[in-house]
Amino acid sequence: MTPPRSALTPDPGRLNRGTTPTLRWTGDSIEIIDQTRLPAQLALIDVRDVAAAVDAIERLVIRGAPALGAFGALALVVGLDETQPSSMTDAHAVLERLRTEIGDARPTAVNLRWAVDRTIDAALGDAAVRSVTDLRRRLLSEALAISTEDAQACAEIGRLGRELLPEATVIATHCNAGRLATAGTGTALAIAYAKAAEGEPVRVLAAETRPLLQGARLTAWELADAGIDVSVVADAAMVSLIAGGEVDAVIVGADRIAGNGDTANKIGTLMHALAAAEAGIGFYVAAPTTTIDPAVTSGDRIVIEQRDPDEVHHAGGSRLTPVGVEAINPAFDVTPARLISAIITDAGVLHPPYGESIAAALAATRCGQPGDRRC
Ligand code: MRU
């Protein structure tokens, strides 16, 4: 069923065609790709106020944990511009309001609140900031640094994942953990991009990811755009492909990784992990260290976002379910650490026992720096 390996080698001329950034600071607004309209339309939205920013987060116009962090940090500058506080005291109050209004707009993706906290705390804690103008400049520089660092983290995850998995040609993934979910080349998909950039054969099987179809719409769109071989697989079909020996490795992203390695990611991730264990292939989580939340000690303490049941009731504008029947719509599930072969981060590849490897990686990176609220 899988094509011969030579057919999976991407054409270098088609690589890296993704020239439209997922998010971009224009100078006074945030330009984002409207991911609700892909793949039918590549439409851009200009976000100029907090209501539009929160709406974009809640409706998944922008989504994916690292992209949410980069966007939320920039949205603070938009919020300051919108309210135009006349004193530092007023500006302080505005930022404290935005800390929760923007930072808690989605509860599971830790990068969102983390980036908002980091940006506000850096600006308010800077002794050189004496005016609202200084404050805006400082917020913006911290927010842009978060985007830059995320792009660097994606590149490092791609490099390390490619090194770790030289034999993995057919990669199964769930949801979208690519360019559209980060400020760089993605996390899980960064590994496919890194392989392709080296001219190595790679094929991605993208689980469709009901109910909002991030795999079918977004992963398929961005990989096809980059000239990487991608096939969409119905969620329920992926398990039998894995069990049937058609997949070399499963690689997914993460929305929040607990201190013990338990990982929250898009609903349906757990069934991939169980299938990989049954088939005896590797199940890998690829995520920047900013997605690790050591303050949450285990997966049962991760808050799982419950979304509108209408997302399950409807598809493509049509009602699927009988009126009067209830639907349940958890957006994420938790994969226990014991099912995870390794966690590929920008600070290295982490192996079990994760309590130890995560603590060591964080001590060497962000928890070694002052001001990280989660360390
Ligand atoms: O609801 P979404 O589309 O924001 O969910 C996204 C995911 O589950 C991703 O796998 C995760 O955020 C990692 S993105 C690099």
Coordinates of C-alpha atoms and ligand atoms in Angstrom, one line a residue:
M1 CA 0.0 0.0 0.0
T2 CA 2.9 2.4 0.8
P3 CA 4.6 3.7 -2.4
P4 CA 8.2 2.7 -3.0
R5 CA 10.6 4.9 -1.0
S6 CA 12.1 6.6 -4.1
A7 CA 8.6 8.0 -4.7
L8 CA 8.5 9.6 -1.3
T9 CA 11.6 11.7 -1.8
P10 CA 10.5 15.3 -2.1
D11 CA 11.4 17.6 -4.9
P12 CA 13.8 20.2 -3.3
G13 CA 12.5 22.8 -5.7
R14 CA 9.1 22.6 -4.1
L15 CA 10.2 22.7 -0.5
N16 CA 9.6 25.7 1.8
R17 CA 7.0 27.2 -0.4
G18 CA 5.1 28.3 2.7
T19 CA 5.9 32.0 2.3
T20 CA 2.7 33.3 4.1
P21 CA 3.5 33.4 7.8
T22 CA 1.0 32.0 10.3
L23 CA 1.2 35.3 12.2
R24 CA 3.1 38.5 11.6
W25 CA 3.4 41.8 13.4
T26 CA 2.6 44.6 11.0
G27 CA 3.7 47.6 13.2
D28 CA 0.3 48.2 14.7
S29 CA -1.7 45.0 14.3
I30 CA -1.3 41.2 14.0
E31 CA -1.8 39.6 10.6
I32 CA -2.9 36.0 10.8
I33 CA -3.9 33.3 8.5
D34 CA -7.6 32.5 9.1
Q35 CA -7.2 28.8 9.7
T36 CA -11.0 28.2 9.8
R37 CA -11.1 28.8 6.0
L38 CA -8.3 26.5 4.9
P39 CA -7.9 24.7 2.6
A40 CA -10.6 26.3 0.5
Q41 CA -9.2 29.8 0.9
L42 CA -5.9 31.3 2.1
A43 CA -7.4 34.4 3.8
L44 CA -5.6 36.8 6.1
I45 CA -7.1 38.7 9.1
D46 CA -5.8 41.8 10.6
V47 CA -6.3 41.7 14.4
R48 CA -6.5 45.3 15.8
D49 CA -8.3 44.9 19.1
V50 CA -8.6 42.6 22.1
A51 CA -12.1 41.4 21.2
A52 CA -10.9 40.3 17.8
A53 CA -7.9 38.6 19.4
V54 CA -9.9 36.6 21.9
D55 CA -12.4 35.7 19.2
A56 CA -9.6 34.4 16.9
I57 CA -8.3 32.3 19.8
E58 CA -11.6 30.9 20.8
R59 CA -12.8 30.1 17.2
L60 CA -9.4 28.5 16.3
V61 CA -8.7 31.1 13.6
I62 CA -5.3 30.8 15.2
R63 CA -4.4 27.6 17.1
G64 CA -1.7 25.3 18.1
A65 CA 0.0 25.8 21.5
P66 CA 3.2 27.7 20.4
A67 CA 1.3 29.9 17.9
L68 CA -1.2 30.8 20.6
G69 CA 1.7 31.9 22.8
A70 CA 3.3 34.0 20.1
F71 CA -0.1 35.5 19.2
G72 CA -1.2 36.1 22.8
A73 CA 2.0 38.0 23.6
L74 CA 1.6 40.3 20.6
A75 CA -2.1 40.8 21.4
L76 CA -1.0 42.6 24.6
V77 CA 0.5 45.4 22.5
V78 CA -2.7 45.6 20.5
G79 CA -4.6 45.8 23.9
L80 CA -2.4 48.6 25.2
D81 CA -2.8 50.6 21.9
E82 CA -6.5 50.1 22.0
T83 CA -7.0 51.4 25.6
Q84 CA -4.3 54.1 25.4
P85 CA -3.7 54.4 29.2
S86 CA -2.7 57.9 30.3
S87 CA -0.5 56.7 33.2
M88 CA 1.7 53.8 34.2
T89 CA -0.9 53.0 36.9
D90 CA -3.6 52.7 34.3
A91 CA -1.3 50.7 32.0
H92 CA -0.6 48.3 34.9
A93 CA -4.3 47.8 35.4
V94 CA -4.9 47.2 31.7
L95 CA -2.2 44.5 31.5
E96 CA -3.5 42.7 34.6
R97 CA -6.9 42.6 33.0
L98 CA -5.4 41.3 29.7
R99 CA -3.4 38.6 31.6
T100 CA -6.6 36.6 32.1
E101 CA -8.7 37.9 29.3
I102 CA -6.2 36.9 26.6
G103 CA -4.1 34.4 28.7
D104 CA -7.0 32.2 29.7
A105 CA -8.9 32.3 26.4
R106 CA -8.1 28.6 26.0
P107 CA -7.2 26.6 29.1
T108 CA -5.2 23.6 28.0
A109 CA -2.5 25.1 25.7
V110 CA 0.0 26.2 28.3
N111 CA 2.0 28.3 25.9
L112 CA -0.8 30.9 25.8
R113 CA -0.8 31.9 29.5
W114 CA 2.9 31.3 29.8
A115 CA 3.7 33.8 27.0
V116 CA 1.3 36.4 28.3
D117 CA 2.8 36.1 31.8
R118 CA 6.3 36.3 30.5
T119 CA 5.6 39.4 28.4
I120 CA 3.8 41.3 31.0
D121 CA 6.2 40.4 33.8
A122 CA 9.2 41.3 31.7
A123 CA 7.8 44.7 30.8
L124 CA 6.5 45.5 34.3
G125 CA 9.6 44.2 36.0
D126 CA 12.0 46.3 33.8
A127 CA 13.4 49.2 35.9
A128 CA 14.2 51.1 32.6
V129 CA 10.5 51.2 31.8
R130 CA 9.3 54.7 33.0
S131 CA 6.5 55.7 30.6
V132 CA 3.7 54.0 28.7
T133 CA 5.8 54.5 25.5
D134 CA 8.7 52.6 27.2
L135 CA 6.2 49.9 28.3
R136 CA 4.8 49.4 24.8
R137 CA 8.3 49.1 23.4
R138 CA 9.3 46.5 26.1
L139 CA 6.1 44.5 25.6
L140 CA 6.7 44.4 21.8
S141 CA 10.4 43.4 22.1
E142 CA 9.5 40.5 24.5
A143 CA 6.6 39.3 22.3
L144 CA 8.7 39.3 19.2
A145 CA 11.5 37.5 21.1
I146 CA 8.9 34.7 21.9
S147 CA 8.2 34.3 18.2
T148 CA 11.9 34.2 17.3
E149 CA 12.7 31.7 20.0
D150 CA 9.8 29.5 19.0
A151 CA 11.0 29.5 15.4
Q152 CA 14.5 28.5 16.7
A153 CA 13.0 25.8 18.9
C154 CA 11.1 24.3 15.9
A155 CA 14.3 24.1 13.9
E156 CA 16.1 22.4 16.7
I157 CA 13.3 19.9 17.2
G158 CA 13.4 19.1 13.5
R159 CA 17.1 18.6 13.6
L160 CA 17.0 16.4 16.7
G161 CA 14.0 14.4 15.5
R162 CA 15.6 13.7 12.2
E163 CA 18.8 12.5 13.9
L164 CA 16.8 10.3 16.3
L165 CA 14.6 8.7 13.7
P166 CA 16.7 8.1 10.6
E167 CA 14.7 5.0 9.6
A168 CA 11.3 6.5 10.0
T169 CA 10.0 7.2 6.5
V170 CA 6.2 6.7 7.0
I171 CA 5.2 9.0 9.9
A172 CA 1.7 9.1 11.3
T173 CA 0.6 12.3 13.0
H174 CA -2.6 13.7 14.6
C175 CA -4.1 17.2 14.4
N176 CA -1.7 19.9 13.1
A177 CA 1.7 20.4 14.7
G178 CA 3.3 22.2 11.8
R179 CA 3.9 25.7 10.4
L180 CA 0.3 26.7 11.1
A181 CA 0.7 25.8 14.8
T182 CA 3.9 27.6 15.6
A183 CA 6.0 30.6 14.6
G184 CA 8.4 28.3 12.8
T185 CA 8.3 25.0 11.0
G186 CA 6.3 23.2 13.6
T187 CA 7.1 20.5 16.1
A188 CA 6.0 17.0 14.9
L189 CA 6.0 18.3 11.3
A190 CA 9.4 20.1 11.8
I191 CA 10.9 16.5 11.7
A192 CA 9.2 15.8 8.3
Y193 CA 10.4 19.2 7.0
A194 CA 14.0 18.5 8.3
K195 CA 14.0 15.1 6.5
A196 CA 12.7 16.6 3.3
A197 CA 15.2 19.4 3.4
E198 CA 18.0 16.8 3.5
G199 CA 16.5 15.0 0.5
E200 CA 15.4 12.0 2.6
P201 CA 12.3 10.1 1.8
V202 CA 9.3 10.9 4.0
R203 CA 5.6 10.3 3.9
V204 CA 3.1 11.7 6.4
L205 CA -0.2 10.0 7.2
A206 CA -2.4 12.7 8.7
A207 CA -5.3 11.6 10.9
E208 CA -8.3 13.8 9.9
T209 CA -8.9 14.9 13.5
R210 CA -12.6 15.1 14.1
P211 CA -14.4 17.3 14.8
L212 CA -12.6 20.4 13.4
L213 CA -10.4 18.4 11.0
Q214 CA -7.0 20.1 11.7
G215 CA -5.3 17.0 10.1
A216 CA -7.5 16.8 7.0
R217 CA -7.5 20.5 6.4
L218 CA -4.3 22.0 7.9
T219 CA -1.6 19.3 8.0
A220 CA -2.6 18.1 4.5
W221 CA -2.6 21.7 3.2
E222 CA 0.8 22.8 4.5
L223 CA 2.6 19.6 3.7
A224 CA 1.1 19.5 0.1
D225 CA 2.1 23.1 -0.2
A226 CA 5.7 22.2 0.7
G227 CA 5.8 19.3 -1.7
I228 CA 5.9 16.6 1.0
D229 CA 4.0 13.4 0.4
V230 CA 0.9 13.4 2.6
S231 CA -2.2 11.2 2.8
V232 CA -5.3 11.9 4.9
V233 CA -6.5 9.0 7.0
A234 CA -9.9 8.8 8.8
D235 CA -9.2 8.9 12.6
A236 CA -10.6 5.4 13.1
A237 CA -8.6 4.0 10.2
M238 CA -5.2 5.0 11.6
V239 CA -5.2 2.4 14.3
S240 CA -5.5 -0.5 11.8
L241 CA -2.7 1.1 9.6
I242 CA -0.4 1.2 12.6
A243 CA -1.4 -2.3 13.7
G244 CA -0.9 -3.5 10.2
G245 CA 2.7 -2.4 10.1
E246 CA 2.3 0.4 7.6
V247 CA 3.7 3.1 9.9
D248 CA 7.3 3.5 11.0
A249 CA 6.7 6.0 13.9
V250 CA 3.9 8.1 15.3
I251 CA 4.9 11.8 16.1
V252 CA 2.5 14.3 17.6
G253 CA 2.7 17.7 19.2
A254 CA 1.6 18.7 22.7
D255 CA -0.6 21.3 24.4
R256 CA 0.7 20.7 28.0
I257 CA 3.3 18.3 29.3
A258 CA 3.1 17.6 33.0
G259 CA 6.2 17.3 35.1
N260 CA 6.0 13.5 35.0
G261 CA 5.8 13.4 31.2
D262 CA 2.0 12.8 30.8
T263 CA 1.0 14.8 27.7
A264 CA -2.2 16.5 26.8
N265 CA -2.7 16.8 23.0
K266 CA -5.6 16.9 20.6
I267 CA -8.4 14.5 21.3
G268 CA -7.6 11.2 19.6
T269 CA -3.9 11.3 20.4
L270 CA -4.3 8.6 23.1
M271 CA -5.6 6.0 20.6
H272 CA -2.5 6.6 18.4
A273 CA -0.3 5.9 21.5
L274 CA -2.2 2.8 22.4
A275 CA -2.0 1.5 18.8
A276 CA 1.7 2.3 18.6
A277 CA 2.3 0.3 21.8
E278 CA 0.3 -2.6 20.5
A279 CA 2.2 -2.6 17.2
G280 CA 5.6 -2.2 18.9
I281 CA 6.5 1.1 17.1
G282 CA 7.7 4.3 18.6
F283 CA 5.3 7.0 19.8
Y284 CA 7.0 10.4 20.1
V285 CA 5.9 13.8 21.4
A286 CA 7.6 16.7 19.8
A287 CA 7.3 20.0 21.7
P288 CA 9.3 23.0 22.8
T289 CA 10.3 23.2 26.5
T290 CA 7.8 26.1 26.7
T291 CA 5.0 23.5 26.5
I292 CA 6.2 21.7 29.7
D293 CA 4.4 22.8 32.8
P294 CA 6.3 21.5 35.9
A295 CA 3.7 23.1 38.2
V296 CA 1.3 20.4 37.0
T297 CA 2.8 17.2 38.4
S298 CA 0.7 14.6 36.5
G299 CA -1.8 14.4 33.6
D300 CA -4.9 14.0 35.7
R301 CA -4.3 17.6 36.9
I302 CA -4.3 19.1 33.4
V303 CA -7.5 21.1 32.6
I304 CA -9.1 19.7 29.5
E305 CA -10.9 22.3 27.4
Q306 CA -14.6 21.3 26.7
R307 CA -15.8 22.9 23.5
D308 CA -19.2 23.6 22.1
P309 CA -21.1 20.4 21.3
D310 CA -22.3 22.0 18.1
E311 CA -18.8 21.3 16.7
V312 CA -19.7 17.6 16.9
H313 CA -23.3 18.0 15.8
H314 CA -22.3 19.7 12.6
A315 CA -19.9 19.2 9.7
G316 CA -19.6 21.4 6.7
G317 CA -22.6 23.4 7.8
S318 CA -24.9 20.4 8.0
R319 CA -26.4 18.8 11.1
L320 CA -25.1 15.2 11.5
T321 CA -26.9 14.2 14.7
P322 CA -30.6 13.9 15.5
V323 CA -32.0 17.0 17.2
G324 CA -32.4 16.4 20.9
V325 CA -29.4 14.1 21.2
E326 CA -26.5 15.4 23.3
A327 CA -22.9 15.5 22.2
I328 CA -19.7 15.6 24.3
N329 CA -16.7 17.6 22.9
P330 CA -13.5 17.4 24.9
A331 CA -10.8 19.1 22.8
F332 CA -7.8 17.1 24.3
D333 CA -6.9 13.8 25.8
V334 CA -3.9 12.8 28.0
T335 CA -1.4 10.2 27.0
P336 CA 0.3 8.7 30.0
A337 CA 4.1 9.0 30.0
R338 CA 4.5 5.2 30.0
L339 CA 3.2 5.1 26.3
I340 CA 5.7 7.8 25.2
S341 CA 9.0 6.5 23.7
A342 CA 10.7 9.9 23.9
I343 CA 9.9 13.6 24.1
I344 CA 11.8 15.6 21.4
T345 CA 12.4 19.1 22.6
D346 CA 14.6 22.1 21.7
A347 CA 16.6 21.2 24.8
G348 CA 17.3 17.7 23.7
V349 CA 15.6 14.4 23.4
L350 CA 14.1 13.4 26.8
H351 CA 13.8 9.7 27.8
P352 CA 12.1 8.0 30.7
P353 CA 12.0 8.4 33.6
Y354 CA 10.5 11.8 32.5
G355 CA 10.3 13.2 36.0
E356 CA 14.1 13.3 36.0
S357 CA 14.8 14.1 32.3
I358 CA 12.2 17.0 32.3
A359 CA 13.6 18.5 35.5
A360 CA 17.1 18.4 34.1
A361 CA 16.1 20.0 30.8
L362 CA 14.2 22.7 32.5
A363 CA 16.9 23.4 35.0
A364 CA 19.3 23.9 32.1
T365 CA 16.9 26.2 30.2
R366 CA 14.0 28.4 31.1
C367 CA 13.7 27.4 34.8
G368 CA 17.3 28.5 35.2
Q369 CA 16.1 32.0 34.4
P370 CA 14.3 34.3 36.8
G371 CA 10.6 35.1 36.4
D372 CA 9.2 31.9 35.0
R373 CA 6.0 31.5 37.0
R374 CA 5.8 27.8 36.4
C375 CA 9.2 27.0 37.8
Ligands
MRU1 O1 -7.3 22.7 19.2 P1 -5.9 23.0 18.5 O2 -6.0 22.9 17.0 O3 -5.3 24.3 19.0 O4 -5.0 21.8 19.0 C1 -3.7 21.8 18.6 C2 -2.9 20.6 19.0 O5 -3.5 19.7 19.6 C3 -1.5 20.5 18.6 O6 -1.1 19.2 18.4 C4 -0.6 21.1 19.7 O7 -1.1 22.4 20.1 C5 0.8 21.2 19.3 S1 1.1 22.4 18.0 C6 2.7 22.4 17.7

